[in-house]
Short mmCIF file of C-alpha atoms in Angstrom, two decimals:
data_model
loop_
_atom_site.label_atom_id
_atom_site.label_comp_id
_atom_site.label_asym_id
_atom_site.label_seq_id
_atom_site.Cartn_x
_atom_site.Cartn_y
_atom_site.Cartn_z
CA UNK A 1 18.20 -4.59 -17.58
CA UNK A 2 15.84 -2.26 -18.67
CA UNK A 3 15.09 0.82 -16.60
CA UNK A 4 12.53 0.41 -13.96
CA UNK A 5 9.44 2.75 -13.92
CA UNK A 6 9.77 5.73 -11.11
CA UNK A 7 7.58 4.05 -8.07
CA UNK A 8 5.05 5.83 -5.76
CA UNK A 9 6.40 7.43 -3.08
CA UNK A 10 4.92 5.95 0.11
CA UNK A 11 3.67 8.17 2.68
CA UNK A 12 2.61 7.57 6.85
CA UNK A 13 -0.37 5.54 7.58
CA UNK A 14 -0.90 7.78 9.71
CA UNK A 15 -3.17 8.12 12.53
CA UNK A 16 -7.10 7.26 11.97
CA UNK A 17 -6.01 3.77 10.15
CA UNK A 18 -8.10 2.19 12.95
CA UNK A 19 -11.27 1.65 11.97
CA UNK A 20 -9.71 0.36 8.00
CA UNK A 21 -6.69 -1.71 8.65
CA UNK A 22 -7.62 -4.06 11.69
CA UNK A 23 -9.89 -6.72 10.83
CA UNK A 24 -11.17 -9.67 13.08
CA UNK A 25 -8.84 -12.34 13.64
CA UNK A 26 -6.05 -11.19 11.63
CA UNK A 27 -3.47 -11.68 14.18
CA UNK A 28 -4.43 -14.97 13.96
CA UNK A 29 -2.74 -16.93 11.42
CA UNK A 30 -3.36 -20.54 13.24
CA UNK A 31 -6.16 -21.02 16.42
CA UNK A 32 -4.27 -21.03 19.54
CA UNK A 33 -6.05 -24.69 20.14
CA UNK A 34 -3.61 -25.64 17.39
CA UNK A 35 -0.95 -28.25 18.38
CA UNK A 36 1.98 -25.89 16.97
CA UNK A 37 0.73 -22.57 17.92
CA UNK A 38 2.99 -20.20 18.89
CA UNK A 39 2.49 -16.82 20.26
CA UNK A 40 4.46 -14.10 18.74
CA UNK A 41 4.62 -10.82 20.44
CA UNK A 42 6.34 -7.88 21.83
CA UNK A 43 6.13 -3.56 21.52
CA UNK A 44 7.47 -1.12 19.67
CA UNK A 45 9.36 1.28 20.72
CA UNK A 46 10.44 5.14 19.56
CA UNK A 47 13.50 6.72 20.20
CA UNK A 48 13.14 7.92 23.65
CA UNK A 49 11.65 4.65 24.40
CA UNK A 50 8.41 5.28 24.33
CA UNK A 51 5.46 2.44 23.36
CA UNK A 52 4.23 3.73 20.27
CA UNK A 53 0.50 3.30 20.52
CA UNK A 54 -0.11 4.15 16.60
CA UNK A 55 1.39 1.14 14.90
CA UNK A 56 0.56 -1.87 12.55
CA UNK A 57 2.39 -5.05 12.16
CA UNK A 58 2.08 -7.60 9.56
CA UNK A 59 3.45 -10.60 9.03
CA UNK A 60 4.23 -13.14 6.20
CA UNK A 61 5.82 -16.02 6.48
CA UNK A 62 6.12 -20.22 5.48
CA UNK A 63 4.41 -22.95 7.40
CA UNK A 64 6.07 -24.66 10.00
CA UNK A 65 7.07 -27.61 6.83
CA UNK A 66 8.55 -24.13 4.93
CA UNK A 67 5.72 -24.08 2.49
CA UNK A 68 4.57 -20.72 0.79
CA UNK A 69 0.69 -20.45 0.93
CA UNK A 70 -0.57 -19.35 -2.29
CA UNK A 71 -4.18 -19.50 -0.71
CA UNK A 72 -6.34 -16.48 -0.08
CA UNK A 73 -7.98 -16.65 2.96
CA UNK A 74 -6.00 -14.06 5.30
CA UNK A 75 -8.57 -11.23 5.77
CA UNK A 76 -11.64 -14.08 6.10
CA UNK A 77 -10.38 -17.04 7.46
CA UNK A 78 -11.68 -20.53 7.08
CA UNK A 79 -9.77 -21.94 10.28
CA UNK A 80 -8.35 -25.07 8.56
CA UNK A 81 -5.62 -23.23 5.82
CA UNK A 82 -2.70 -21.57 6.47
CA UNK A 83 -2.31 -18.15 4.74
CA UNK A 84 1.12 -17.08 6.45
CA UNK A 85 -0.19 -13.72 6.45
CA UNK A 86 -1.05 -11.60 9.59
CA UNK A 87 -1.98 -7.82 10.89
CA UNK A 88 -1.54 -6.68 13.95
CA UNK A 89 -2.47 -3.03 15.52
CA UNK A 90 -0.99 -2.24 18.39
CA UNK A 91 -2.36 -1.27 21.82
CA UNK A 92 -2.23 1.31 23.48
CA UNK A 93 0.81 0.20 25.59
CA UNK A 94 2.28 -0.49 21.90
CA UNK A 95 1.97 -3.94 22.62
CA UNK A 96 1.36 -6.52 19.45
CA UNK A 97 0.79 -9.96 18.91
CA UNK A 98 -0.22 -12.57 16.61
CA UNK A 99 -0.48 -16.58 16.81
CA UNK A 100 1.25 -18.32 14.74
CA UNK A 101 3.14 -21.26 13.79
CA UNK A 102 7.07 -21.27 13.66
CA UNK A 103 8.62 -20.84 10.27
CA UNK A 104 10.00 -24.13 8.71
CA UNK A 105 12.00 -24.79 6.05
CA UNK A 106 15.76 -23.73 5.30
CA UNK A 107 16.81 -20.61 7.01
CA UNK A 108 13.35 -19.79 8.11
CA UNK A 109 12.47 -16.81 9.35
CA UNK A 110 9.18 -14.20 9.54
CA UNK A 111 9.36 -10.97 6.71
CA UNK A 112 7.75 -8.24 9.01
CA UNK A 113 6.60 -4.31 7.66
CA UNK A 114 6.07 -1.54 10.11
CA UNK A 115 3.65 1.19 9.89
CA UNK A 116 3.27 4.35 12.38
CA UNK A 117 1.85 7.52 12.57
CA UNK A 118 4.93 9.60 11.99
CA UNK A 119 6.80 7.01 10.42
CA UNK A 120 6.69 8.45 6.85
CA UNK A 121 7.52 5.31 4.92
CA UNK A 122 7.33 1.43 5.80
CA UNK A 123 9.93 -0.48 7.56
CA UNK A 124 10.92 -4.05 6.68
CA UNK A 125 12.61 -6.09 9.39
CA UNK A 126 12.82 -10.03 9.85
CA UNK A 127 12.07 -12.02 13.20
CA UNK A 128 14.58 -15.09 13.22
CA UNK A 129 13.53 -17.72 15.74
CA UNK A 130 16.96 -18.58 18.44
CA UNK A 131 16.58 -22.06 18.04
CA UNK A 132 16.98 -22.55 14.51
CA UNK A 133 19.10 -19.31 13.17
CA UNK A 134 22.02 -19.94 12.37
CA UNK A 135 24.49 -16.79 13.00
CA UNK A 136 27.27 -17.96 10.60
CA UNK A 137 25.17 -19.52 7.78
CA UNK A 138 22.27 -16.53 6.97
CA UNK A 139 23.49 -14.19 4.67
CA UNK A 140 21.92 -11.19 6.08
CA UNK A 141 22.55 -11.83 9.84
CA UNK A 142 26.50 -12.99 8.77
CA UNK A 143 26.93 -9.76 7.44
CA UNK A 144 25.97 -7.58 10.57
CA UNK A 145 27.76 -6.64 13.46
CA UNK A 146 26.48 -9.32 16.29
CA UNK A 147 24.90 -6.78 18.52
CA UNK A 148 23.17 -5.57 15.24
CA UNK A 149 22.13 -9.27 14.08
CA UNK A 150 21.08 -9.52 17.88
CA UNK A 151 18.31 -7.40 17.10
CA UNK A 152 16.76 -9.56 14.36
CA UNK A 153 15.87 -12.84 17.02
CA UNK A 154 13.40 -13.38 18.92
CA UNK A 155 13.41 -14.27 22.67
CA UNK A 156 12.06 -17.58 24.02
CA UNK A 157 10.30 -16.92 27.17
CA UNK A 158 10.09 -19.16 29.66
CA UNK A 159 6.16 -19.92 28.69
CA UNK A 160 7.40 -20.73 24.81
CA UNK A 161 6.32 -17.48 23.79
CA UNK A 162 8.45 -15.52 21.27
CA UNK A 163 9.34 -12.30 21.91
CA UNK A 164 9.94 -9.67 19.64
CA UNK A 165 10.49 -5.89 20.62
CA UNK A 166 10.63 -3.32 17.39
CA UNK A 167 13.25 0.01 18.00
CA UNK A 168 12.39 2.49 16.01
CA UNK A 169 15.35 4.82 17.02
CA UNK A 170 18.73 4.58 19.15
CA UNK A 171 21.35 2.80 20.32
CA UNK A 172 18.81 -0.80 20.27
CA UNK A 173 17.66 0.33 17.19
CA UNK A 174 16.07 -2.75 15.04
CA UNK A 175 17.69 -3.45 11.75
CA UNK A 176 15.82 -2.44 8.72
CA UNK A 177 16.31 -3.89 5.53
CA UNK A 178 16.46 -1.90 2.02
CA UNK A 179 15.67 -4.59 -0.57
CA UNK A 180 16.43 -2.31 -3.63
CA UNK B 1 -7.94 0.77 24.15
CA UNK B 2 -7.05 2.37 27.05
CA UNK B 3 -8.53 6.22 26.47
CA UNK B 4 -7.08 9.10 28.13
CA UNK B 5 -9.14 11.11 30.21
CA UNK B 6 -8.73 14.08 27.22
CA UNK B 7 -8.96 12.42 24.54
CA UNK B 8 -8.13 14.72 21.99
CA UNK B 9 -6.46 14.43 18.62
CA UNK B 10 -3.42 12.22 18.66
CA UNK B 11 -1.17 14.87 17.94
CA UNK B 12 -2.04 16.18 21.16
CA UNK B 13 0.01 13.82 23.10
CA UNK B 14 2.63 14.71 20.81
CA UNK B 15 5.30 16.58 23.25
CA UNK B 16 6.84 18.30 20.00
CA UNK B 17 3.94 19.18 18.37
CA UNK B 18 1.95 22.55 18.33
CA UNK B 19 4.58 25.12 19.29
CA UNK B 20 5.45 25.94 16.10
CA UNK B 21 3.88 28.70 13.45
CA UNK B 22 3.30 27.50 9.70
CA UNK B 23 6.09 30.17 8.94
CA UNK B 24 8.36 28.31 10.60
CA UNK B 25 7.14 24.99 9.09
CA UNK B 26 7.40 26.19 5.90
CA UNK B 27 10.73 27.58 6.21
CA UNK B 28 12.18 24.46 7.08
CA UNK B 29 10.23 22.50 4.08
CA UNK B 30 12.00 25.75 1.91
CA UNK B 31 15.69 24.77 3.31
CA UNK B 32 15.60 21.48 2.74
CA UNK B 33 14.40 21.76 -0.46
CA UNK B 34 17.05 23.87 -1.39
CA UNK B 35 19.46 21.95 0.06
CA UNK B 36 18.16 19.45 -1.76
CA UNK B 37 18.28 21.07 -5.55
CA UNK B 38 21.60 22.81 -4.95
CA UNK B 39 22.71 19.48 -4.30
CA UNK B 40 21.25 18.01 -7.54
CA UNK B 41 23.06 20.72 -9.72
CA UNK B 42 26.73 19.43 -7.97
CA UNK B 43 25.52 16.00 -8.98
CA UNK B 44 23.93 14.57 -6.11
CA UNK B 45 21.59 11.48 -6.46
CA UNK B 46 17.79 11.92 -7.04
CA UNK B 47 16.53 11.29 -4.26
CA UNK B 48 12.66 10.18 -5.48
CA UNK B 49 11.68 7.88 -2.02
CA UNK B 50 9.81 9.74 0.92
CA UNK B 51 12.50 11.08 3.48
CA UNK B 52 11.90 9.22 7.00
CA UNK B 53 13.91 11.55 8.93
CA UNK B 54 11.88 14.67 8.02
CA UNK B 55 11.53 17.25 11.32
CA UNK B 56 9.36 19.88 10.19
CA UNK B 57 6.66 16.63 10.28
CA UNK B 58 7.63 16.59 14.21
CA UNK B 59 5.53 13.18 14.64
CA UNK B 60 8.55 11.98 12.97
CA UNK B 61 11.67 13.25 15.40
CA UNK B 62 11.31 9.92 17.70
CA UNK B 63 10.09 7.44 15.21
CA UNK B 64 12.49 7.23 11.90
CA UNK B 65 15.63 4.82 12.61
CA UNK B 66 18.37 6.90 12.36
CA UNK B 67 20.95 4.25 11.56
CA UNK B 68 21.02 2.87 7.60
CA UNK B 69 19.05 0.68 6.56
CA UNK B 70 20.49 -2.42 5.81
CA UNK B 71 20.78 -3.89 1.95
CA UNK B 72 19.32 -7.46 2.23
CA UNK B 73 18.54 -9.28 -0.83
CA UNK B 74 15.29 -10.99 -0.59
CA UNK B 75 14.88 -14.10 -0.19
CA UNK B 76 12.33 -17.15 0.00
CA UNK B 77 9.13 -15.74 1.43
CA UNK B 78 9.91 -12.08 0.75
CA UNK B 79 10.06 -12.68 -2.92
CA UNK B 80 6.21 -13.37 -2.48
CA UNK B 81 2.95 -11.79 -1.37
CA UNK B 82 0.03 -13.15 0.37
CA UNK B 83 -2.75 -14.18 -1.87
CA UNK B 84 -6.24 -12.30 -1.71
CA UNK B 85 -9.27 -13.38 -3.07
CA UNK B 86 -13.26 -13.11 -3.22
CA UNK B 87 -13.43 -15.25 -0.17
CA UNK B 88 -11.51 -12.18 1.39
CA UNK B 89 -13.19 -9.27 -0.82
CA UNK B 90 -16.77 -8.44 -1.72
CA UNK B 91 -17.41 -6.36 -4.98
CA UNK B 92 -19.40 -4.11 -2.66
CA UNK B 93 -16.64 -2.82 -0.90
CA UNK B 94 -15.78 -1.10 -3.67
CA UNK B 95 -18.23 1.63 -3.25
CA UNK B 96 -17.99 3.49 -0.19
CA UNK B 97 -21.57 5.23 -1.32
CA UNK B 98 -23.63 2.62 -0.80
CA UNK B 99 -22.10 1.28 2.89
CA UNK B 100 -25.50 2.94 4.45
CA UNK B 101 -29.12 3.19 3.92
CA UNK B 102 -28.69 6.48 2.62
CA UNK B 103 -26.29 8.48 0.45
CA UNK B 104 -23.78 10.52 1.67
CA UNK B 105 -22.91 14.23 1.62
CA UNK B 106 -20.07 15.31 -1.52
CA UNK B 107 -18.89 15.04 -4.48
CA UNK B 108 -19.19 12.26 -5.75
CA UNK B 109 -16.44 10.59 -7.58
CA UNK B 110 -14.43 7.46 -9.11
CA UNK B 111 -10.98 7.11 -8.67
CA UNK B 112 -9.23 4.46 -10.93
CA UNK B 113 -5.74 3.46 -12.21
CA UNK B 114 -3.27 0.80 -12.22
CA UNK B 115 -1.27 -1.40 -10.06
CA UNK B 116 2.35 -2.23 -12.04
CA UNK B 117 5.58 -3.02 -10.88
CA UNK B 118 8.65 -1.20 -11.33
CA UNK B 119 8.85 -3.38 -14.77
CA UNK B 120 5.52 -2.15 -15.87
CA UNK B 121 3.90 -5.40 -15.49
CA UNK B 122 0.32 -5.11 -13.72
CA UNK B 123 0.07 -6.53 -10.55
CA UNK B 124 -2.95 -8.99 -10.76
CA UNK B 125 -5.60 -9.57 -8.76
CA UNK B 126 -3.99 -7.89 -5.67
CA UNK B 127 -5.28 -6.25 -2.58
CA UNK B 128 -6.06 -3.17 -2.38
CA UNK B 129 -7.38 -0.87 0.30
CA UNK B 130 -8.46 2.85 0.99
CA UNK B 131 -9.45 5.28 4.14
CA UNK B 132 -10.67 8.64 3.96
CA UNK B 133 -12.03 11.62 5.42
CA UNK B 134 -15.95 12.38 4.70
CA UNK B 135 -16.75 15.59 2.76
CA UNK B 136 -16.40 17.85 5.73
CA UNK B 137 -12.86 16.74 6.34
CA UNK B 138 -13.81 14.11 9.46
CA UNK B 139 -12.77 11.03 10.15
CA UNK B 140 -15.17 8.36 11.82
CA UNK B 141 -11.83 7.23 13.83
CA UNK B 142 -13.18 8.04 17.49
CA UNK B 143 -9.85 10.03 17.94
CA UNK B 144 -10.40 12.18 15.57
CA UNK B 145 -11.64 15.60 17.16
CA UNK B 146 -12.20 17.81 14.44
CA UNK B 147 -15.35 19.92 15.19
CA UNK B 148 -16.42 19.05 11.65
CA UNK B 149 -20.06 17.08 11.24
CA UNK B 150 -20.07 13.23 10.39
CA UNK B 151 -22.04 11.76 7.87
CA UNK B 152 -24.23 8.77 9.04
CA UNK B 153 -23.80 7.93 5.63
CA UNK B 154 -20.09 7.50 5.33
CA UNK B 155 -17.83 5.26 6.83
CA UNK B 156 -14.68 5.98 4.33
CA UNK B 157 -13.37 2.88 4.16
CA UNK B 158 -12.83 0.66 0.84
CA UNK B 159 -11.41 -2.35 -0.43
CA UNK B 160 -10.87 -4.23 -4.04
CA UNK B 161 -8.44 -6.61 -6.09
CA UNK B 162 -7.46 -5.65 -8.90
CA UNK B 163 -8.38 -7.29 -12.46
CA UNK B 164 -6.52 -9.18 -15.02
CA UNK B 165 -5.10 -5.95 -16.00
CA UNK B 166 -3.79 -4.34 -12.67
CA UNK B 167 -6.96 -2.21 -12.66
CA UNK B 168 -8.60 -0.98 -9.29
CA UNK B 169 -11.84 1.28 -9.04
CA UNK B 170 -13.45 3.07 -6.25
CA UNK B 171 -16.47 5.25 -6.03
CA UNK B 172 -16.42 7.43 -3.33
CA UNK B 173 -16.90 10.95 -2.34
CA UNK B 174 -13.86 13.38 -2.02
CA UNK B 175 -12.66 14.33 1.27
CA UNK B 176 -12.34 17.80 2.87
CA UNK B 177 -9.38 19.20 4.15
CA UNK B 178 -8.61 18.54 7.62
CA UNK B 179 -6.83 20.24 10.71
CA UNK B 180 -4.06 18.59 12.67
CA UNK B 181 -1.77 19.35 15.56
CA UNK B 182 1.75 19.16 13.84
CA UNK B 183 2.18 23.08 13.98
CA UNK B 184 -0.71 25.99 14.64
CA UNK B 185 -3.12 26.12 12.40
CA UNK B 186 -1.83 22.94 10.24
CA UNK B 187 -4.11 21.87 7.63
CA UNK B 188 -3.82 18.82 5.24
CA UNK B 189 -4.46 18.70 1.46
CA UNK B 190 -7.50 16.09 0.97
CA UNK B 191 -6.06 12.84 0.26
CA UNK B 192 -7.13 9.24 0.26
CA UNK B 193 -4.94 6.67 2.07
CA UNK B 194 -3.78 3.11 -0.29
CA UNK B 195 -2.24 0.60 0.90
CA UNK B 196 -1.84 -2.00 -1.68
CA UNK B 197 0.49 -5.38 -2.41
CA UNK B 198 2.50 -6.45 -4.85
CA UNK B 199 3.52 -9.77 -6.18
CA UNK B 200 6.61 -9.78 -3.67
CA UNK B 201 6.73 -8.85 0.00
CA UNK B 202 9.30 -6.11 -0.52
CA UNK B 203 6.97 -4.01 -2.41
CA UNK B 204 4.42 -3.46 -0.16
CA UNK B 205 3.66 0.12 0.24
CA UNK B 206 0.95 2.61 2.25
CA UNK B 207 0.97 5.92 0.58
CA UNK B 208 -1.43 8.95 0.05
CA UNK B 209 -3.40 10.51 -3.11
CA UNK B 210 -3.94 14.15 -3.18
CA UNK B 211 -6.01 16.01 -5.97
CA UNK B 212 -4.82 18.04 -8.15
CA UNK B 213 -4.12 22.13 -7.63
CA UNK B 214 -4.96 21.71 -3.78
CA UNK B 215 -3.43 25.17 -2.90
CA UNK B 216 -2.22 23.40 0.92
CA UNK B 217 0.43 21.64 -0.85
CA UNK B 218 2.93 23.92 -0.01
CA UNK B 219 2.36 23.95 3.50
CA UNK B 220 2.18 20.33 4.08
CA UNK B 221 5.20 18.75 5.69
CA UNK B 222 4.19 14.94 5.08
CA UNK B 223 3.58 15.50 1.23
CA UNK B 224 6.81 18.21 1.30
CA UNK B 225 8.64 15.26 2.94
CA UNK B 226 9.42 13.83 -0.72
CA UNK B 227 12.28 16.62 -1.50
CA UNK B 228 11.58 15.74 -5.10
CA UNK B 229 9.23 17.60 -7.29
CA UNK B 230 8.47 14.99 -9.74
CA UNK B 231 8.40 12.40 -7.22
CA UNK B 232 5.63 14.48 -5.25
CA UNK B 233 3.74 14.91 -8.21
CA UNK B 234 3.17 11.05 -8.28
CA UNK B 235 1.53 11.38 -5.37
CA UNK B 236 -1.17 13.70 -7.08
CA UNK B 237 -4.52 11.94 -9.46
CA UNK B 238 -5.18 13.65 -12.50
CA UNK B 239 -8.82 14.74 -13.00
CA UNK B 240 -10.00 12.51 -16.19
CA UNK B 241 -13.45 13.77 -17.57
CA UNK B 242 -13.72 10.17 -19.31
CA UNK B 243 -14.07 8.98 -16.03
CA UNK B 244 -17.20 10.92 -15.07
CA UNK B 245 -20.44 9.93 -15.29
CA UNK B 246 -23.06 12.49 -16.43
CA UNK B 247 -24.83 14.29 -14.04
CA UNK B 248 -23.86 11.83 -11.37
CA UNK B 249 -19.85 11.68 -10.97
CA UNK B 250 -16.18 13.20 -11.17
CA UNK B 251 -13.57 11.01 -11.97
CA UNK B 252 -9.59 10.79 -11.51
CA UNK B 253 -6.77 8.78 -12.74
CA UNK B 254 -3.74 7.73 -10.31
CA UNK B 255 -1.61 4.70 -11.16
CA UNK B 256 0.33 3.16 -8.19
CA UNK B 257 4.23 1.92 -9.30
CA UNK B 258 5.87 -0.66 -7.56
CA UNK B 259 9.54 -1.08 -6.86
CA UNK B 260 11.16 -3.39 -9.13
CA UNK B 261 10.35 -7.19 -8.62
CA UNK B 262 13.78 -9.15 -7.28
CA UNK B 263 12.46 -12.71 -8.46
CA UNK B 264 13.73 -14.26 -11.35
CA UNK B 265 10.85 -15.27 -13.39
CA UNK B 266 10.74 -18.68 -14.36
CA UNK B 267 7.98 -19.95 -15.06
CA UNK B 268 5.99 -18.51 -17.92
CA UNK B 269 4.13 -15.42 -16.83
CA UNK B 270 0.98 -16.68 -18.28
CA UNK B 271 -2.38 -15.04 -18.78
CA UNK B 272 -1.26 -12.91 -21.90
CA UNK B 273 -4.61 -12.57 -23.43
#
């Protein structure tokens, strides 16, 4: 293997990403008229469990067959492809949400980043969805604690929704990945 | 958006924030950078990433996880990125300058580099996206308070794909300086906000670009939260008079380095000119 260049540091988004990040409609991965849409949604959290109102969410992820769009398309959307990718500011309750499609496909599950003022670099998470993760089979959720892997699936409400609380900090803290 | 009767800077509603001097700021950025090189010469690890737990930035106290993060290897969709295209990018967009009808207050400049991965292969015809202060050191975000003037004629916001070649280009015009609430009397360098993507999920990144010399580096605790020197100083352009245009334009330099791509390339990687 030959040695990898030195990569850019990241740094936090900060907090005046408002009026550059957000763009119309790109929570919106599928129309919620769509016969498999799916709302995804939930807050984030810091460690005194506070909503943080200062956040971005974005989302990438397979159809609901498990097919990886290699279609542009995700900032203006055409309404008919699906891109699989999504961004989300929060409110200011640090509430998020996007619609969506479930995941397909073997092991399926949504690759999430997290950015926040005072958050000084990203943070990657997954979203697992309970009816088709399997605890024993994924190699990332077998080898966690199950409180820890706990953290990683979503919540069916009653409605169909998916729930999905982030924890920045603290004893419900998310689980982070480190891919390097 | 639910506004707060005073809406001031967000800082303000920071709890933490504002109670401490820059002396004390910068005394904490000094200890933990010595910590920090007197570990290096007993053969402790580089340490080259931004820190997320990093308290003289008190924004930070509440928000960085404070258990490890966990090693996943990627897999499936994370060893690929979204796809961006003209249908999602106008040319225009390129030039923050010309957003208005007329031009706005600065210096005008270019700022140009590459996109590469941690192999130093260019990332191709990849997002990429910038926010900025104007010239006066103000952001058009409503939140932002600073008693500094805006310009009708600048919006600071950019986006591009790079070429063939992992090559982005903005014109713009350098932001001021700006005040925040982390400490009293904070200040931070002028920088430009990227957020860019890479051929795989796992290197997507948000970062800043300072200029070079800016004499507030010192006192900065987000750019002083990389405990490296030579991993701040990627952070920093280089001024490049081939990139100026006479009488009209400054120009800088600042590549952006990926982390390492995890797929295993099998197909041919095509497009080798």
């Amino acid at each position: 293997m030959t040695a990898l260049k030195p990569a850019t540091p990241g740094q936090t988004i900060g907090p005046f990403f408002g009026y550059a990040l957000p763009y119309e409609g790109g929570e919106n991965l599928v129309d919620r008229t769509h016969p498999a849409a799916v709302r995804l949604h939930g807050r984030i959290f810091d460690g005194a469990g506070v909503p943080v109102p200062d956040a971005v969410v974005e989302i990438w992820q397979v159809d609901e067959k498990g097919a990886i769009s290699d279609r542009p398309g995700s900032i203006n959307r055409d309404g008919y492809n699906f891109t699989g990718f999504g961004r989300a500011a929060v409110d200011g309750a640090g509430a998020y949400q996007f619609t969506t499609v479930e995941p397909g496909g073997e092991r399926p599950f949504f690759s999430v980043v997290v950015f926040a003022r005072g958050l000084l670099d990203k943070l990657h998470t997954r979203i697992y969805v309970p009816e088709t993760v399997d605890l024993t089979v994924d190699p990332l959720l077998s080898s966690l604690p199950p409180e820890r892997a706990a953290t990683l699936i979503a919540e069916r409400e009653p409605n169909g929704n998916l729930l999905f609380d982030i924890v920045l900090q603290g004893d419900e803290e998310t689980v982070f990945l480190d891919f390097d | 958006m639910k506004e707060s009767p005073n809406s001031a800077v967000v800082e303000d509603q920071d709890p933490l924030a504002t109670t401490a001097t820059q002396a004390q700021i910068s005394a904490e950025i000094a200890t933990a950078h010595e910590a920090y090189r007197n570990g290096r010469l007993t053969g402790s690890p580089a340490r080259d990433k931004v820190e997320i737990d990093f308290a003289p930035y008190r924004s930070s106290l509440l928000r960085h996880p404070t258990k490890d993060l966990h090693h996943a290897d990627p897999e499936t969709i994370e060893l690929h990125s979204p796809a961006f295209g003209h249908r999602d990018v106008a040319d225009v967009e390129a030039d923050l300058t010309i957003q208005h009808s007329g031009e706005p207050l600065g210096e005008r400049m270019v700022v140009t580099g590459r996109v590469l991965d941690g192999d130093g292969r260019p990332v191709r015809h990849q997002l990429v996206e910038v926010w900025q202060a104007n010239a006066s050191g103000r952001y058009i975000h409503k939140r932002d308070q600073h008693p500094a003037p805006l310009d009708p004629n600048f919006t600071g916001t950019g986006r591009c794909l790079t070429d063939e070649n992992g090559v982005y280009r903005f014109q713009t015009i350098k932001p001021g300086p700006y005040p925040w609430r982390n400490h009293t009397n904070a200040w931070r360098p002028a920088h430009i906000h990227f957020s860019v993507f890479g051929s795989e999920f796992t290197q997507r990144i948000i970062t800043q670009m300072y200029f070079p010399g800016d004499p507030l580096f010192p006192l900065d605790p987000i750019y002083q939260s990389i405990l490296d020197a030579d991993a701040r100083d990627r952070l920093v352009a280089s001024y490049d008079h081939d990139l100026t245009t006479p009488e009209y334009s400054l120009g800088y330099r600042w590549d952006i380095v990926l982390t390492g791509t995890k797929r295993t390339w099998t197909e041919p990687e095509g497009g080798d000119e």
